[in-house]
């Protein structure tokens, strides 16, 4: 039994997640105050809230493996307790090998224990290295991985370049970012420094966060003549997650460069529009209300969900029995609908609040917009959000007509 050979020097407990049982820190032991955030106080990080993130990762990586139609190798260089990597090894079919790693020795010991506990020693190797060192050691052609999953504290950017270099052609990069204060525009300077793009505090700032992260990955990849395609993304709880397929070749990199740009936003009427450059911004006034436009970017202006990939993930979800399956099914239903809709969304409460009107039901406005010939779908980013090609002033008219009815 693994527990006979491993005596942790801090309070632990065994929990079940997906199809595995793992030893993790006993979080109650680290809460002394109501404001305490137990996962980061424990000597080894474990956040039960991220189970959903890991469930969705299992679906995304399985959908990716089925697309490639071959056995895949996976690297998780920031593994902590190993729960994510152990789940990948136990729950994803067609995985040839998994390399998991952490710089924290106590985490490495726990991860090794969890690999043994689940009888996965033949498939999973645990390392104790700096993540960038490890990834750089896997930058040579025959050493690369099919999938690299970066799930860090805060931003994945410090590891992005080495992760891209450690991926094979058509490899998959999975990125978590929990630093939403920079990405959503609360700390705009930090976002510019880290991600190379300007955020904006709009009602669709979480979508901008995804686009800033994807844009940063695209920019770093092009330096190596690598292009990207976003297969899936979501904003859940306190983080955003982006799944990017990379493709080798200068042409693909050029395509990525063309997909980078800006989103112009009018805080007067909520009008927004994409722009390839900021060349004319000084004189750019809102075409709807004439106010001066603000901007976010550079960021990824291409699709942030691939419809077929969302559908493949939804198919996978049907065959799993996660505690979160129903929540995931709803998320995937929404993102499938969003895949072919316009960039950015309107949040009804925000718009109606600005107009001094009561907030209408989402379903009513969706119907009204569709009846008027516009495309209109809900977004997973906000339960009160609508993606539509209706202009901002049309949205205002629709809201007014609804309340004056
Ligand atoms: C958010 S936790 C990982 C959580 C894990 N992926 C999961 O799903 O539970 C981030 C981990 O990165 C590790 N870490 C931080 N800097 C590192 C570095 N430079 N190299 C390797 N690991 C590092 C930390 O020790 C920590 O365990
Ligand atoms: Zn305007």
mmCIF file of C-alpha atoms in Angstrom, residues 168-331:
data_model
loop_
_atom_site.group_PDB
_atom_site.id
_atom_site.type_symbol
_atom_site.label_atom_id
_atom_site.label_comp_id
_atom_site.label_asym_id
_atom_site.label_seq_id
_atom_site.Cartn_x
_atom_site.Cartn_y
_atom_site.Cartn_z
ATOM 1 C CA UNK A 168 4.652 18.849 -31.684
ATOM 2 C CA UNK A 169 3.068 20.125 -34.872
ATOM 3 C CA UNK A 170 -0.731 20.196 -34.324
ATOM 4 C CA UNK A 171 -0.168 19.912 -30.572
ATOM 5 C CA UNK A 172 -2.642 21.221 -28.008
ATOM 6 C CA UNK A 173 -1.862 23.892 -25.439
ATOM 7 C CA UNK A 174 -4.259 24.194 -22.490
ATOM 8 C CA UNK A 175 -3.963 27.401 -20.458
ATOM 9 C CA UNK A 176 -5.539 28.531 -17.202
ATOM 10 C CA UNK A 177 -5.261 32.174 -16.115
ATOM 11 C CA UNK A 178 -6.545 33.207 -12.688
ATOM 12 C CA UNK A 179 -5.138 36.743 -12.799
ATOM 13 C CA UNK A 180 -8.429 38.293 -13.809
ATOM 14 C CA UNK A 181 -7.694 41.664 -12.202
ATOM 15 C CA UNK A 182 -5.117 42.473 -14.918
ATOM 16 C CA UNK A 183 -6.985 40.654 -17.704
ATOM 17 C CA UNK A 184 -10.320 42.311 -16.941
ATOM 18 C CA UNK A 185 -8.838 45.790 -16.714
ATOM 19 C CA UNK A 186 -8.668 46.406 -12.951
ATOM 20 C CA UNK A 187 -4.860 46.478 -13.240
ATOM 21 C CA UNK A 188 -4.523 47.516 -16.874
ATOM 22 C CA UNK A 189 -0.779 48.223 -16.719
ATOM 23 C CA UNK A 190 -0.061 44.717 -15.408
ATOM 24 C CA UNK A 191 -2.041 43.284 -18.332
ATOM 25 C CA UNK A 192 -0.069 45.329 -20.840
ATOM 26 C CA UNK A 193 3.200 44.189 -19.235
ATOM 27 C CA UNK A 194 2.300 40.506 -19.006
ATOM 28 C CA UNK A 195 0.067 39.910 -22.003
ATOM 29 C CA UNK A 196 1.214 42.723 -24.306
ATOM 30 C CA UNK A 197 -2.364 43.925 -24.760
ATOM 31 C CA UNK A 198 -4.643 46.557 -23.277
ATOM 32 C CA UNK A 199 -7.722 45.301 -21.389
ATOM 33 C CA UNK A 200 -10.949 47.267 -21.026
ATOM 34 C CA UNK A 201 -13.467 47.298 -18.170
ATOM 35 C CA UNK A 202 -16.491 46.526 -20.287
ATOM 36 C CA UNK A 203 -19.369 44.158 -19.498
ATOM 37 C CA UNK A 204 -17.681 41.597 -21.811
ATOM 38 C CA UNK A 205 -14.269 41.880 -20.110
ATOM 39 C CA UNK A 206 -14.126 38.099 -19.514
ATOM 40 C CA UNK A 207 -14.301 37.508 -23.250
ATOM 41 C CA UNK A 208 -11.574 40.111 -23.656
ATOM 42 C CA UNK A 209 -9.531 38.163 -21.079
ATOM 43 C CA UNK A 210 -9.773 35.025 -23.252
ATOM 44 C CA UNK A 211 -8.871 37.028 -26.358
ATOM 45 C CA UNK A 212 -5.905 38.726 -24.638
ATOM 46 C CA UNK A 213 -4.539 35.368 -23.464
ATOM 47 C CA UNK A 214 -5.032 33.753 -26.898
ATOM 48 C CA UNK A 215 -3.499 36.835 -28.541
ATOM 49 C CA UNK A 216 -0.458 36.573 -26.295
ATOM 50 C CA UNK A 217 -0.050 32.865 -27.178
ATOM 51 C CA UNK A 218 -0.385 33.705 -30.886
ATOM 52 C CA UNK A 219 2.240 36.452 -30.662
ATOM 53 C CA UNK A 220 4.734 34.198 -28.883
ATOM 54 C CA UNK A 221 4.080 31.328 -31.307
ATOM 55 C CA UNK A 222 4.631 33.435 -34.448
ATOM 56 C CA UNK A 223 8.212 34.096 -33.337
ATOM 57 C CA UNK A 224 8.825 30.378 -33.941
ATOM 58 C CA UNK A 225 6.887 30.341 -37.259
ATOM 59 C CA UNK A 226 3.975 28.678 -35.512
ATOM 60 C CA UNK A 227 0.318 29.595 -35.985
ATOM 61 C CA UNK A 228 -2.560 28.983 -33.581
ATOM 62 C CA UNK A 229 -6.247 28.110 -33.660
ATOM 63 C CA UNK A 230 -8.486 28.365 -30.590
ATOM 64 C CA UNK A 231 -10.497 25.149 -30.221
ATOM 65 C CA UNK A 232 -12.283 25.977 -26.999
ATOM 66 C CA UNK A 233 -12.345 28.494 -24.175
ATOM 67 C CA UNK A 234 -14.433 29.242 -21.124
ATOM 68 C CA UNK A 235 -14.701 31.652 -18.259
ATOM 69 C CA UNK A 236 -15.777 29.974 -15.032
ATOM 70 C CA UNK A 237 -15.603 30.965 -11.356
ATOM 71 C CA UNK A 238 -12.340 32.901 -10.839
ATOM 72 C CA UNK A 239 -10.443 31.985 -14.025
ATOM 73 C CA UNK A 240 -10.423 31.750 -17.808
ATOM 74 C CA UNK A 241 -9.241 28.687 -19.708
ATOM 75 C CA UNK A 242 -8.140 28.520 -23.355
ATOM 76 C CA UNK A 243 -7.389 25.464 -25.536
ATOM 77 C CA UNK A 244 -5.157 26.306 -28.484
ATOM 78 C CA UNK A 245 -4.041 24.030 -31.319
ATOM 79 C CA UNK A 246 -0.707 25.028 -32.781
ATOM 80 C CA UNK A 247 0.408 24.492 -36.382
ATOM 81 C CA UNK A 248 3.950 24.693 -37.698
ATOM 82 C CA UNK A 249 4.754 26.884 -40.701
ATOM 83 C CA UNK A 250 5.345 30.516 -41.649
ATOM 84 C CA UNK A 251 2.019 30.663 -43.549
ATOM 85 C CA UNK A 252 0.082 29.584 -40.468
ATOM 86 C CA UNK A 253 2.007 32.099 -38.366
ATOM 87 C CA UNK A 254 1.156 34.838 -40.909
ATOM 88 C CA UNK A 255 -2.519 33.879 -40.646
ATOM 89 C CA UNK A 256 -2.284 34.245 -36.857
ATOM 90 C CA UNK A 257 -0.757 37.694 -37.190
ATOM 91 C CA UNK A 258 -3.670 38.712 -39.437
ATOM 92 C CA UNK A 259 -6.112 37.472 -36.795
ATOM 93 C CA UNK A 260 -4.705 39.827 -34.162
ATOM 94 C CA UNK A 261 -6.315 43.221 -33.793
ATOM 95 C CA UNK A 262 -8.305 45.543 -31.559
ATOM 96 C CA UNK A 263 -11.842 45.929 -30.329
ATOM 97 C CA UNK A 264 -13.101 49.496 -30.325
ATOM 98 C CA UNK A 265 -15.726 50.255 -27.701
ATOM 99 C CA UNK A 266 -18.047 53.204 -27.117
ATOM 100 C CA UNK A 267 -18.882 53.764 -23.456
ATOM 101 C CA UNK A 268 -21.634 56.167 -24.566
ATOM 102 C CA UNK A 269 -23.931 53.672 -26.296
ATOM 103 C CA UNK A 270 -22.077 50.298 -25.920
ATOM 104 C CA UNK A 271 -21.311 50.084 -29.657
ATOM 105 C CA UNK A 272 -18.272 47.898 -30.376
ATOM 106 C CA UNK A 273 -16.388 46.973 -33.546
ATOM 107 C CA UNK A 274 -13.175 45.152 -34.517
ATOM 108 C CA UNK A 275 -10.233 47.038 -36.044
ATOM 109 C CA UNK A 276 -7.036 45.734 -37.628
ATOM 110 C CA UNK A 277 -4.987 48.705 -36.488
ATOM 111 C CA UNK A 278 -5.265 51.805 -34.320
ATOM 112 C CA UNK A 279 -4.114 54.024 -37.182
ATOM 113 C CA UNK A 280 -7.238 56.208 -37.127
ATOM 114 C CA UNK A 281 -8.205 55.901 -33.467
ATOM 115 C CA UNK A 282 -7.420 59.533 -32.649
ATOM 116 C CA UNK A 283 -10.222 60.578 -34.967
ATOM 117 C CA UNK A 284 -12.425 57.515 -34.448
ATOM 118 C CA UNK A 285 -15.823 58.499 -33.156
ATOM 119 C CA UNK A 286 -18.642 56.059 -32.536
ATOM 120 C CA UNK A 287 -20.662 55.562 -35.749
ATOM 121 C CA UNK A 288 -23.802 55.097 -33.616
ATOM 122 C CA UNK A 289 -23.707 58.033 -31.172
ATOM 123 C CA UNK A 290 -20.622 60.093 -32.087
ATOM 124 C CA UNK A 291 -18.782 59.670 -28.745
ATOM 125 C CA UNK A 292 -15.021 59.064 -28.657
ATOM 126 C CA UNK A 293 -14.195 55.331 -28.880
ATOM 127 C CA UNK A 294 -11.899 53.476 -26.471
ATOM 128 C CA UNK A 295 -10.049 50.242 -27.329
ATOM 129 C CA UNK A 296 -8.736 46.877 -26.104
ATOM 130 C CA UNK A 297 -5.860 44.939 -27.658
ATOM 131 C CA UNK A 298 -3.976 43.758 -29.493
ATOM 132 C CA UNK A 299 -5.937 40.556 -28.968
ATOM 133 C CA UNK A 300 -7.168 37.447 -30.783
ATOM 134 C CA UNK A 301 -10.071 38.461 -33.036
ATOM 135 C CA UNK A 302 -10.667 34.987 -34.474
ATOM 136 C CA UNK A 303 -13.061 32.374 -33.206
ATOM 137 C CA UNK A 304 -12.677 31.357 -29.556
ATOM 138 C CA UNK A 305 -14.790 28.190 -29.876
ATOM 139 C CA UNK A 306 -14.715 25.549 -32.608
ATOM 140 C CA UNK A 307 -18.255 24.228 -33.110
ATOM 141 C CA UNK A 308 -17.199 20.665 -33.939
ATOM 142 C CA UNK A 309 -14.805 20.583 -31.010
ATOM 143 C CA UNK A 310 -17.563 21.783 -28.638
ATOM 144 C CA UNK A 311 -19.858 19.072 -30.015
ATOM 145 C CA UNK A 312 -17.155 16.407 -29.595
ATOM 146 C CA UNK A 313 -16.673 17.510 -25.974
ATOM 147 C CA UNK A 314 -20.439 17.369 -25.406
ATOM 148 C CA UNK A 315 -20.481 13.805 -26.825
ATOM 149 C CA UNK A 316 -17.713 12.849 -24.403
ATOM 150 C CA UNK A 317 -19.604 14.413 -21.523
ATOM 151 C CA UNK A 318 -22.601 12.163 -22.170
ATOM 152 C CA UNK A 319 -20.417 9.098 -21.487
ATOM 153 C CA UNK A 320 -18.988 10.418 -18.214
ATOM 154 C CA UNK A 321 -20.608 10.613 -14.820
ATOM 155 C CA UNK A 322 -18.977 13.693 -13.331
ATOM 156 C CA UNK A 323 -20.642 15.426 -10.431
ATOM 157 C CA UNK A 324 -20.499 18.466 -12.701
ATOM 158 C CA UNK A 325 -21.909 16.776 -15.836
ATOM 159 C CA UNK A 326 -25.135 18.786 -15.935
ATOM 160 C CA UNK A 327 -23.309 22.089 -15.478
ATOM 161 C CA UNK A 328 -20.817 21.107 -18.196
ATOM 162 C CA UNK A 329 -23.607 20.050 -20.591
ATOM 163 C CA UNK A 330 -25.151 23.513 -20.236
ATOM 164 C CA UNK A 331 -21.797 25.224 -20.744
#
